mmCIF file of C-alpha atoms in Angstrom:
data_model
loop_
_atom_site.group_PDB
_atom_site.id
_atom_site.type_symbol
_atom_site.label_atom_id
_atom_site.label_comp_id
_atom_site.label_asym_id
_atom_site.label_seq_id
_atom_site.Cartn_x
_atom_site.Cartn_y
_atom_site.Cartn_z
ATOM 1 C CA UNK A 257 60.268 -5.413 -24.031
ATOM 2 C CA UNK A 258 62.590 -3.945 -21.403
ATOM 3 C CA UNK A 259 65.813 -5.227 -22.903
ATOM 4 C CA UNK A 260 65.126 -5.497 -26.632
ATOM 5 C CA UNK A 261 62.630 -2.716 -27.253
ATOM 6 C CA UNK A 262 63.469 -0.148 -24.604
ATOM 7 C CA UNK A 263 67.157 -1.184 -24.550
ATOM 8 C CA UNK A 264 67.252 -1.105 -20.757
ATOM 9 C CA UNK A 265 69.626 -4.009 -20.417
ATOM 10 C CA UNK A 266 70.255 -3.728 -16.690
ATOM 11 C CA UNK A 267 67.388 -6.162 -16.105
ATOM 12 C CA UNK A 268 68.474 -9.725 -16.885
ATOM 13 C CA UNK A 269 66.569 -12.604 -18.415
ATOM 14 C CA UNK A 270 67.179 -15.804 -16.454
ATOM 15 C CA UNK A 271 64.822 -18.775 -16.232
ATOM 16 C CA UNK A 272 61.826 -17.273 -18.018
ATOM 17 C CA UNK A 273 59.390 -18.908 -15.595
ATOM 18 C CA UNK A 274 59.530 -16.789 -12.421
ATOM 19 C CA UNK A 275 61.911 -19.127 -10.660
ATOM 20 C CA UNK A 276 65.225 -17.280 -10.356
ATOM 21 C CA UNK A 277 64.508 -13.580 -9.735
ATOM 22 C CA UNK A 278 67.116 -12.192 -12.145
ATOM 23 C CA UNK A 279 64.412 -10.228 -13.999
ATOM 24 C CA UNK A 280 62.980 -8.504 -10.900
ATOM 25 C CA UNK A 281 61.694 -4.967 -11.465
ATOM 26 C CA UNK A 282 59.225 -2.818 -9.537
ATOM 27 C CA UNK A 283 55.574 -2.477 -10.508
ATOM 28 C CA UNK A 284 54.027 0.267 -8.390
ATOM 29 C CA UNK A 285 56.669 -0.481 -5.777
ATOM 30 C CA UNK A 286 56.281 -4.270 -5.722
ATOM 31 C CA UNK A 287 59.043 -6.614 -6.880
ATOM 32 C CA UNK A 288 57.539 -8.430 -9.843
ATOM 33 C CA UNK A 289 59.123 -11.002 -12.150
ATOM 34 C CA UNK A 290 59.208 -9.223 -15.484
ATOM 35 C CA UNK A 291 59.881 -12.414 -17.458
ATOM 36 C CA UNK A 292 56.306 -13.641 -17.076
ATOM 37 C CA UNK A 293 54.459 -10.358 -16.536
ATOM 38 C CA UNK A 294 52.234 -9.513 -19.509
ATOM 39 C CA UNK A 295 52.737 -6.056 -20.951
ATOM 40 C CA UNK A 296 49.010 -5.479 -20.409
ATOM 41 C CA UNK A 297 49.555 -5.618 -16.646
ATOM 42 C CA UNK A 298 52.154 -2.878 -16.865
ATOM 43 C CA UNK A 299 50.091 -0.547 -19.050
ATOM 44 C CA UNK A 300 49.580 2.763 -17.272
ATOM 45 C CA UNK A 301 51.454 1.568 -14.199
ATOM 46 C CA UNK A 302 54.745 2.752 -12.709
ATOM 47 C CA UNK A 303 57.612 0.466 -13.699
ATOM 48 C CA UNK A 304 61.035 0.940 -12.169
ATOM 49 C CA UNK A 305 64.110 -0.963 -13.325
ATOM 50 C CA UNK A 306 67.666 -1.159 -11.982
ATOM 51 C CA UNK A 307 68.517 1.861 -14.120
ATOM 52 C CA UNK A 308 66.429 4.045 -11.778
ATOM 53 C CA UNK A 309 67.418 2.393 -8.510
ATOM 54 C CA UNK A 310 69.608 5.290 -7.367
ATOM 55 C CA UNK A 311 66.774 7.793 -7.680
ATOM 56 C CA UNK A 312 65.787 7.312 -4.061
ATOM 57 C CA UNK A 313 67.674 7.127 -0.765
ATOM 58 C CA UNK A 314 67.231 3.390 -0.285
ATOM 59 C CA UNK A 315 68.594 2.675 -3.749
ATOM 60 C CA UNK A 316 71.598 4.926 -3.158
ATOM 61 C CA UNK A 317 72.387 3.225 0.143
ATOM 62 C CA UNK A 318 72.074 -0.195 -1.419
ATOM 63 C CA UNK A 319 74.430 0.668 -4.276
ATOM 64 C CA UNK A 320 76.995 2.034 -1.827
ATOM 65 C CA UNK A 321 76.713 -1.014 0.439
ATOM 66 C CA UNK A 322 76.964 -3.366 -2.547
ATOM 67 C CA UNK A 323 80.215 -1.723 -3.613
ATOM 68 C CA UNK A 324 81.637 -1.629 -0.091
ATOM 69 C CA UNK A 325 80.872 -5.311 0.467
ATOM 70 C CA UNK A 326 82.055 -6.193 -3.038
ATOM 71 C CA UNK A 327 78.939 -8.320 -3.446
ATOM 72 C CA UNK A 328 78.826 -9.357 -7.116
ATOM 73 C CA UNK A 329 80.859 -12.175 -8.574
ATOM 74 C CA UNK A 330 79.602 -12.886 -12.083
ATOM 75 C CA UNK A 331 76.920 -10.267 -11.553
ATOM 76 C CA UNK A 332 74.120 -11.795 -13.580
ATOM 77 C CA UNK A 333 71.632 -12.011 -10.694
ATOM 78 C CA UNK A 334 72.666 -8.762 -9.026
ATOM 79 C CA UNK A 335 70.174 -6.357 -10.571
ATOM 80 C CA UNK A 336 67.393 -8.661 -9.402
ATOM 81 C CA UNK A 337 68.989 -8.980 -5.972
ATOM 82 C CA UNK A 338 69.158 -5.208 -5.615
ATOM 83 C CA UNK A 339 65.579 -4.643 -6.751
ATOM 84 C CA UNK A 340 64.361 -7.257 -4.247
ATOM 85 C CA UNK A 341 66.515 -5.751 -1.488
ATOM 86 C CA UNK A 342 65.056 -2.298 -2.183
ATOM 87 C CA UNK A 343 61.523 -3.582 -1.553
ATOM 88 C CA UNK A 344 62.696 -5.336 1.605
ATOM 89 C CA UNK A 345 64.260 -2.152 3.041
ATOM 90 C CA UNK A 346 61.271 -0.043 2.050
ATOM 91 C CA UNK A 347 58.929 -2.350 3.969
ATOM 92 C CA UNK A 348 61.357 -3.330 6.738
ATOM 93 C CA UNK A 349 63.971 -0.617 7.299
ATOM 94 C CA UNK A 350 65.878 -2.686 9.883
ATOM 95 C CA UNK A 351 65.552 -6.278 8.712
ATOM 96 C CA UNK A 352 66.699 -9.233 10.766
ATOM 97 C CA UNK A 353 68.497 -12.168 9.183
ATOM 98 C CA UNK A 354 65.154 -13.922 9.094
ATOM 99 C CA UNK A 355 63.533 -10.998 7.265
ATOM 100 C CA UNK A 356 66.359 -11.117 4.735
ATOM 101 C CA UNK A 357 65.845 -14.841 4.263
ATOM 102 C CA UNK A 358 62.122 -14.355 3.744
ATOM 103 C CA UNK A 359 62.526 -11.430 1.375
ATOM 104 C CA UNK A 360 65.507 -12.606 -0.657
ATOM 105 C CA UNK A 361 65.015 -16.359 -0.927
ATOM 106 C CA UNK A 362 63.431 -15.993 -4.353
ATOM 107 C CA UNK A 363 66.586 -14.517 -5.870
ATOM 108 C CA UNK A 364 69.010 -17.246 -6.807
ATOM 109 C CA UNK A 365 72.755 -16.625 -7.165
ATOM 110 C CA UNK A 366 74.738 -19.377 -8.867
ATOM 111 C CA UNK A 367 77.990 -17.862 -7.548
ATOM 112 C CA UNK A 368 76.704 -18.160 -3.984
ATOM 113 C CA UNK A 369 77.088 -14.534 -2.936
ATOM 114 C CA UNK A 370 74.306 -14.899 -0.392
ATOM 115 C CA UNK A 371 76.428 -14.053 2.639
ATOM 116 C CA UNK A 372 77.688 -10.860 1.033
ATOM 117 C CA UNK A 373 74.148 -9.948 -0.049
ATOM 118 C CA UNK A 374 73.074 -10.343 3.575
ATOM 119 C CA UNK A 375 75.941 -8.205 4.878
ATOM 120 C CA UNK A 376 75.284 -5.521 2.289
ATOM 121 C CA UNK A 377 71.613 -5.290 3.202
ATOM 122 C CA UNK A 378 72.501 -4.906 6.881
ATOM 123 C CA UNK A 379 75.076 -2.284 5.931
ATOM 124 C CA UNK A 380 72.578 -0.351 3.811
ATOM 125 C CA UNK A 381 70.020 -0.483 6.626
ATOM 126 C CA UNK A 382 72.566 0.974 9.048
ATOM 127 C CA UNK A 383 73.556 3.870 6.783
ATOM 128 C CA UNK A 384 70.572 6.180 7.362
ATOM 129 C CA UNK B 125 -1.844 -69.471 65.039
ATOM 130 C CA UNK B 126 0.626 -69.639 62.239
ATOM 131 C CA UNK B 127 -1.819 -67.823 59.928
ATOM 132 C CA UNK B 128 -2.253 -65.073 62.539
ATOM 133 C CA UNK B 129 1.500 -64.629 62.784
ATOM 134 C CA UNK B 130 1.889 -64.437 59.025
ATOM 135 C CA UNK B 131 -0.959 -61.884 58.741
ATOM 136 C CA UNK B 132 0.612 -59.730 61.432
ATOM 137 C CA UNK B 133 4.009 -59.959 59.821
ATOM 138 C CA UNK B 134 2.625 -59.083 56.415
ATOM 139 C CA UNK B 135 0.643 -56.140 57.758
ATOM 140 C CA UNK B 136 3.694 -54.948 59.661
ATOM 141 C CA UNK B 137 5.829 -55.127 56.517
ATOM 142 C CA UNK B 138 3.295 -53.253 54.435
ATOM 143 C CA UNK B 139 2.945 -50.587 57.104
ATOM 144 C CA UNK B 140 6.687 -50.202 57.394
ATOM 145 C CA UNK B 141 7.067 -49.816 53.632
ATOM 146 C CA UNK B 142 4.161 -47.431 53.347
ATOM 147 C CA UNK B 143 5.172 -45.274 56.297
ATOM 148 C CA UNK B 144 7.663 -43.033 54.455
ATOM 149 C CA UNK B 145 4.962 -42.111 51.964
ATOM 150 C CA UNK B 146 3.262 -40.140 54.695
ATOM 151 C CA UNK B 147 5.933 -37.460 54.669
ATOM 152 C CA UNK B 148 5.130 -34.660 52.233
ATOM 153 C CA UNK B 149 8.460 -34.692 50.341
ATOM 154 C CA UNK B 150 8.235 -38.367 49.624
ATOM 155 C CA UNK B 151 4.759 -38.090 48.175
ATOM 156 C CA UNK B 152 6.175 -36.397 45.110
ATOM 157 C CA UNK B 153 8.528 -39.228 44.244
ATOM 158 C CA UNK B 154 5.917 -41.701 43.086
ATOM 159 C CA UNK B 155 4.365 -38.954 40.984
ATOM 160 C CA UNK B 156 7.637 -38.168 39.243
ATOM 161 C CA UNK B 157 8.358 -41.811 38.839
ATOM 162 C CA UNK B 158 4.916 -42.266 37.340
ATOM 163 C CA UNK B 159 5.612 -39.557 34.793
ATOM 164 C CA UNK B 160 8.950 -41.116 34.058
ATOM 165 C CA UNK B 161 7.321 -44.468 33.585
ATOM 166 C CA UNK B 162 4.679 -42.941 31.325
ATOM 167 C CA UNK B 163 7.357 -41.173 29.312
ATOM 168 C CA UNK B 164 9.276 -44.391 28.982
ATOM 169 C CA UNK B 165 6.227 -46.074 27.682
ATOM 170 C CA UNK B 166 5.643 -43.450 24.997
ATOM 171 C CA UNK B 167 9.089 -42.174 24.177
ATOM 172 C CA UNK B 168 10.792 -45.330 22.925
ATOM 173 C CA UNK B 169 8.410 -45.408 19.972
ATOM 174 C CA UNK B 170 8.884 -41.699 19.157
ATOM 175 C CA UNK B 171 12.655 -41.864 19.697
ATOM 176 C CA UNK B 172 12.939 -44.937 17.579
ATOM 177 C CA UNK B 173 11.143 -43.302 14.645
ATOM 178 C CA UNK B 174 13.075 -40.031 15.032
ATOM 179 C CA UNK B 175 16.374 -41.792 15.450
ATOM 180 C CA UNK B 176 15.938 -43.862 12.355
ATOM 181 C CA UNK B 177 15.113 -40.801 10.280
ATOM 182 C CA UNK B 178 17.926 -38.879 11.896
ATOM 183 C CA UNK B 179 20.362 -41.701 11.432
ATOM 184 C CA UNK B 180 19.680 -41.888 7.716
ATOM 185 C CA UNK B 181 20.009 -38.129 7.394
ATOM 186 C CA UNK B 182 23.136 -38.064 9.520
ATOM 187 C CA UNK B 183 24.723 -40.841 7.508
ATOM 188 C CA UNK B 184 23.941 -39.022 4.266
ATOM 189 C CA UNK B 185 25.436 -35.844 5.679
ATOM 190 C CA UNK B 186 28.592 -37.601 6.850
ATOM 191 C CA UNK B 187 28.916 -39.523 3.579
ATOM 192 C CA UNK B 188 28.548 -36.296 1.609
ATOM 193 C CA UNK B 189 31.366 -34.748 3.609
ATOM 194 C CA UNK B 190 33.570 -37.760 3.010
ATOM 195 C CA UNK B 191 33.081 -37.278 -0.729
ATOM 196 C CA UNK B 192 33.814 -33.554 -0.491
ATOM 197 C CA UNK B 193 36.865 -34.412 1.628
ATOM 198 C CA UNK B 194 38.442 -36.157 -1.385
ATOM 199 C CA UNK B 195 38.461 -32.793 -3.117
ATOM 200 C CA UNK B 196 39.458 -30.793 -0.062
ATOM 201 C CA UNK B 197 42.544 -32.973 0.409
ATOM 202 C CA UNK B 198 43.487 -32.949 -3.266
ATOM 203 C CA UNK B 199 46.626 -30.889 -3.960
ATOM 204 C CA UNK B 200 44.626 -28.261 -5.887
ATOM 205 C CA UNK B 201 42.816 -27.417 -2.659
ATOM 206 C CA UNK B 202 45.185 -28.521 0.077
ATOM 207 C CA UNK B 203 48.289 -26.859 -1.370
ATOM 208 C CA UNK B 204 46.871 -23.495 -0.328
ATOM 209 C CA UNK B 205 45.788 -24.829 3.087
ATOM 210 C CA UNK B 206 49.133 -26.092 4.421
ATOM 211 C CA UNK B 207 49.936 -26.963 8.005
ATOM 212 C CA UNK B 208 52.940 -24.635 7.942
ATOM 213 C CA UNK B 209 53.355 -21.073 6.689
ATOM 214 C CA UNK B 210 54.718 -22.028 3.275
ATOM 215 C CA UNK B 211 52.304 -22.852 0.460
ATOM 216 C CA UNK B 212 52.687 -26.214 -1.246
ATOM 217 C CA UNK B 213 53.191 -27.002 -4.913
ATOM 218 C CA UNK B 214 52.604 -29.820 -7.344
ATOM 219 C CA UNK B 215 50.741 -33.080 -7.119
ATOM 220 C CA UNK B 216 53.259 -34.257 -4.518
ATOM 221 C CA UNK B 217 52.505 -31.164 -2.389
ATOM 222 C CA UNK B 218 56.131 -30.193 -1.904
ATOM 223 C CA UNK B 219 56.955 -26.894 -0.209
ATOM 224 C CA UNK B 220 56.746 -23.964 -2.639
ATOM 225 C CA UNK B 221 60.054 -23.207 -4.272
ATOM 226 C CA UNK B 222 61.826 -20.034 -3.140
ATOM 227 C CA UNK B 223 60.595 -20.734 0.394
ATOM 228 C CA UNK B 224 57.621 -18.459 -0.068
ATOM 229 C CA UNK B 225 55.915 -17.598 3.219
ATOM 230 C CA UNK B 226 52.370 -16.647 4.160
ATOM 231 C CA UNK B 227 52.683 -13.171 5.688
ATOM 232 C CA UNK B 228 49.961 -11.570 7.814
ATOM 233 C CA UNK B 229 47.445 -11.199 5.021
ATOM 234 C CA UNK B 230 48.316 -14.473 3.307
ATOM 235 C CA UNK B 231 49.751 -12.645 0.314
ATOM 236 C CA UNK B 232 53.458 -13.093 1.024
ATOM 237 C CA UNK B 233 56.110 -10.715 2.323
ATOM 238 C CA UNK B 234 58.528 -8.078 0.995
ATOM 239 C CA UNK B 235 59.854 -9.083 -2.429
ATOM 240 C CA UNK B 236 58.140 -12.457 -2.123
ATOM 241 C CA UNK B 237 54.481 -11.612 -2.583
ATOM 242 C CA UNK B 238 52.162 -13.975 -4.431
ATOM 243 C CA UNK B 239 51.247 -11.444 -7.105
ATOM 244 C CA UNK B 240 54.905 -10.912 -7.983
ATOM 245 C CA UNK B 241 54.704 -14.123 -10.007
ATOM 246 C CA UNK B 242 51.029 -15.141 -10.078
ATOM 247 C CA UNK B 243 49.203 -13.105 -12.705
ATOM 248 C CA UNK B 244 45.466 -12.508 -13.054
ATOM 249 C CA UNK B 245 45.236 -15.553 -15.298
ATOM 250 C CA UNK B 246 47.216 -18.741 -15.693
ATOM 251 C CA UNK B 247 50.540 -18.167 -17.390
ATOM 252 C CA UNK B 248 50.731 -20.266 -20.546
ATOM 253 C CA UNK B 249 53.128 -23.202 -20.565
ATOM 254 C CA UNK B 250 53.891 -26.402 -18.706
ATOM 255 C CA UNK B 251 54.030 -25.882 -14.921
ATOM 256 C CA UNK B 252 54.048 -22.119 -15.249
ATOM 257 C CA UNK B 253 52.523 -20.129 -12.371
ATOM 258 C CA UNK B 254 48.739 -20.463 -12.169
ATOM 259 C CA UNK B 255 46.855 -17.188 -11.954
ATOM 260 C CA UNK B 256 44.062 -15.405 -10.142
ATOM 261 C CA UNK B 257 43.531 -11.688 -9.411
ATOM 262 C CA UNK B 258 43.416 -12.438 -5.699
ATOM 263 C CA UNK B 259 45.979 -15.221 -5.296
ATOM 264 C CA UNK B 260 46.660 -15.801 -1.600
ATOM 265 C CA UNK B 261 46.761 -18.224 1.291
ATOM 266 C CA UNK B 262 44.392 -17.898 4.229
ATOM 267 C CA UNK B 263 45.684 -15.076 6.470
ATOM 268 C CA UNK B 264 47.952 -15.701 9.450
ATOM 269 C CA UNK B 265 45.168 -15.173 11.995
ATOM 270 C CA UNK B 266 42.910 -17.750 10.315
ATOM 271 C CA UNK B 267 45.076 -20.348 8.647
ATOM 272 C CA UNK B 268 42.340 -22.849 7.794
ATOM 273 C CA UNK B 269 44.716 -25.796 7.745
ATOM 274 C CA UNK B 270 43.617 -28.826 5.687
ATOM 275 C CA UNK B 271 46.944 -30.671 5.529
ATOM 276 C CA UNK B 272 47.052 -33.639 7.895
ATOM 277 C CA UNK B 273 43.420 -33.324 9.011
ATOM 278 C CA UNK B 274 41.099 -36.328 9.182
ATOM 279 C CA UNK B 275 37.546 -35.960 7.828
ATOM 280 C CA UNK B 276 36.287 -35.525 11.399
ATOM 281 C CA UNK B 277 38.895 -32.897 12.235
ATOM 282 C CA UNK B 278 38.270 -30.967 9.047
ATOM 283 C CA UNK B 279 34.482 -31.048 9.422
ATOM 284 C CA UNK B 280 34.790 -29.879 13.024
ATOM 285 C CA UNK B 281 37.051 -27.061 11.872
ATOM 286 C CA UNK B 282 34.522 -25.916 9.271
ATOM 287 C CA UNK B 283 31.856 -25.771 11.967
ATOM 288 C CA UNK B 284 33.971 -23.628 14.284
ATOM 289 C CA UNK B 285 33.370 -20.049 13.299
ATOM 290 C CA UNK B 286 36.243 -18.915 15.499
ATOM 291 C CA UNK B 287 38.571 -20.844 13.214
ATOM 292 C CA UNK B 288 36.938 -19.948 9.913
ATOM 293 C CA UNK B 289 35.436 -16.494 10.408
ATOM 294 C CA UNK B 290 32.529 -17.757 8.345
ATOM 295 C CA UNK B 291 29.112 -19.240 8.954
ATOM 296 C CA UNK B 292 28.462 -22.525 7.192
ATOM 297 C CA UNK B 293 26.382 -20.643 4.617
ATOM 298 C CA UNK B 294 29.279 -18.275 3.991
ATOM 299 C CA UNK B 295 31.552 -21.289 3.733
ATOM 300 C CA UNK B 296 29.202 -22.782 1.170
ATOM 301 C CA UNK B 297 29.309 -19.541 -0.795
ATOM 302 C CA UNK B 298 33.138 -19.717 -0.737
ATOM 303 C CA UNK B 299 32.986 -23.268 -2.052
ATOM 304 C CA UNK B 300 30.415 -22.492 -4.735
ATOM 305 C CA UNK B 301 31.490 -19.051 -5.936
ATOM 306 C CA UNK B 302 35.043 -18.109 -4.944
ATOM 307 C CA UNK B 303 37.191 -17.911 -8.057
ATOM 308 C CA UNK B 304 40.203 -19.197 -6.158
ATOM 309 C CA UNK B 305 38.250 -22.365 -5.387
ATOM 310 C CA UNK B 306 37.019 -22.601 -8.966
ATOM 311 C CA UNK B 307 40.613 -22.195 -10.103
ATOM 312 C CA UNK B 308 41.276 -25.696 -8.804
ATOM 313 C CA UNK B 309 39.433 -26.979 -11.868
ATOM 314 C CA UNK B 310 41.446 -24.752 -14.218
ATOM 315 C CA UNK B 311 44.894 -25.421 -12.776
ATOM 316 C CA UNK B 312 47.057 -24.794 -15.812
ATOM 317 C CA UNK B 313 49.242 -27.200 -17.754
ATOM 318 C CA UNK B 314 50.947 -29.980 -15.823
ATOM 319 C CA UNK B 315 48.563 -30.116 -12.851
ATOM 320 C CA UNK B 316 45.836 -32.661 -12.164
ATOM 321 C CA UNK B 317 42.262 -31.691 -11.342
ATOM 322 C CA UNK B 318 40.353 -32.777 -8.213
ATOM 323 C CA UNK B 319 38.559 -36.151 -8.391
ATOM 324 C CA UNK B 320 35.045 -34.641 -8.549
ATOM 325 C CA UNK B 321 33.800 -31.885 -10.835
ATOM 326 C CA UNK B 322 33.239 -28.546 -9.141
ATOM 327 C CA UNK B 323 29.462 -28.992 -9.447
ATOM 328 C CA UNK B 324 29.649 -32.419 -7.784
ATOM 329 C CA UNK B 325 31.925 -31.099 -5.059
ATOM 330 C CA UNK B 326 29.709 -28.087 -4.325
ATOM 331 C CA UNK B 327 26.622 -30.337 -4.268
ATOM 332 C CA UNK B 328 28.263 -32.677 -1.740
ATOM 333 C CA UNK B 329 29.349 -29.763 0.419
ATOM 334 C CA UNK B 330 25.811 -28.329 0.296
ATOM 335 C CA UNK B 331 24.302 -31.716 1.139
ATOM 336 C CA UNK B 332 26.638 -32.046 4.114
ATOM 337 C CA UNK B 333 25.444 -28.712 5.497
ATOM 338 C CA UNK B 334 21.758 -29.050 4.680
ATOM 339 C CA UNK B 335 21.553 -32.485 6.289
ATOM 340 C CA UNK B 336 22.992 -31.300 9.551
ATOM 341 C CA UNK B 337 26.735 -30.756 8.966
ATOM 342 C CA UNK B 338 27.430 -34.019 10.731
ATOM 343 C CA UNK B 339 31.008 -34.680 11.738
ATOM 344 C CA UNK B 340 31.907 -38.022 10.148
ATOM 345 C CA UNK B 341 33.389 -40.799 12.274
#
C-alpha cells in the first residue's frame, strides 16, 4: 500500500516476514514492520514514514548526523534504520551503546554499516 | 537371713526409685507420659488411615502436576518463560532472532517491542509471527522462569506468591482462560502443539491444585 498505492517509496520492502526491519514505519509513534501489518490495523491510526521524518527535531538531528557520519552504503536498509533510531531517541534521549544494541538489533544491514549507525545515533543525541 | 537381706534390698531399691516422685514437679511427668502413651495407643490407627488417604491424594496431585509439566516445558509455553531476558523461538527453543529483549513490562524496548511484529492474530504463512492482542513475556519484576526448572522447582515456584503475584486460583484462571496460554494450541503454521489438549492440561493443573498442590519429588 505505502509504495505501490500511495507511491511513498522511501519505505523499502525487504524480507516480507518481519525479519529485517527495512520496512519500519511508525504507527502511533511505535516502530512497526509494515510488511506484515494488516491495513486494518492502520485504519484511523497515525502512520509516519521516512518521508515525514524531518518534521520533528529528532528526525532533523538524525538526518544531519546520518549525513555527517556518511552512514549509508547501498542504502536499502537506511530508511528502516532511521525510523528505528527515531523511536530509540524519543524514548531514550541519551542512549548507551547497550541501548543502541537493544533498540537497533532488529534492523539488518547487509553492507555492515552498524558502527556508523551507532556513531550517528550518538551524534544525533549530542546535538540538542 | 538371705531372704531378709533380699527383702531389705528390694524395699530399699523401690524406695529409692519412688523417692523423686514425692517432689511436686516430678509428679507431673508420669501424667504427661501417660497421656503420651495413651496418644500413642490411639494415634497410630488414626494416622495410618489419614496417611493412606493423604498419600493417595498427594500422589494424584503430584502425578497431575507431572502431566501438566509436559505442557509447561513444551516450547509453546516455555519459549515465553525463558531463563534469560530474551524470548525463545521454535521447537528447538533458540533465542529469538533480532536479539529481542524483555523490557520492564515484558513487551520489549524502543524499536523492538513485541507488537511491532506480532499482530492481534497469527500472520498467515509458514513460520510467520504468531499473534495475540497482548503479546508479551512476564515482566522484569516477575519473570516466571520455566526454562531449566525441574517439576519440583516449577511447582514450588507456582506456590510462591512472591514469585508469581498470583494465588493458585488466579494461576488456574491464567491457565484456563488467558488467551496467550490458549494461543499455544493455535501456534500458526510450522509450530508443534503441546502434548496434551488445552482441556486436558487445564484439568491436570486444576487437579494438582485441588488435591493439595503437592510438590512432586
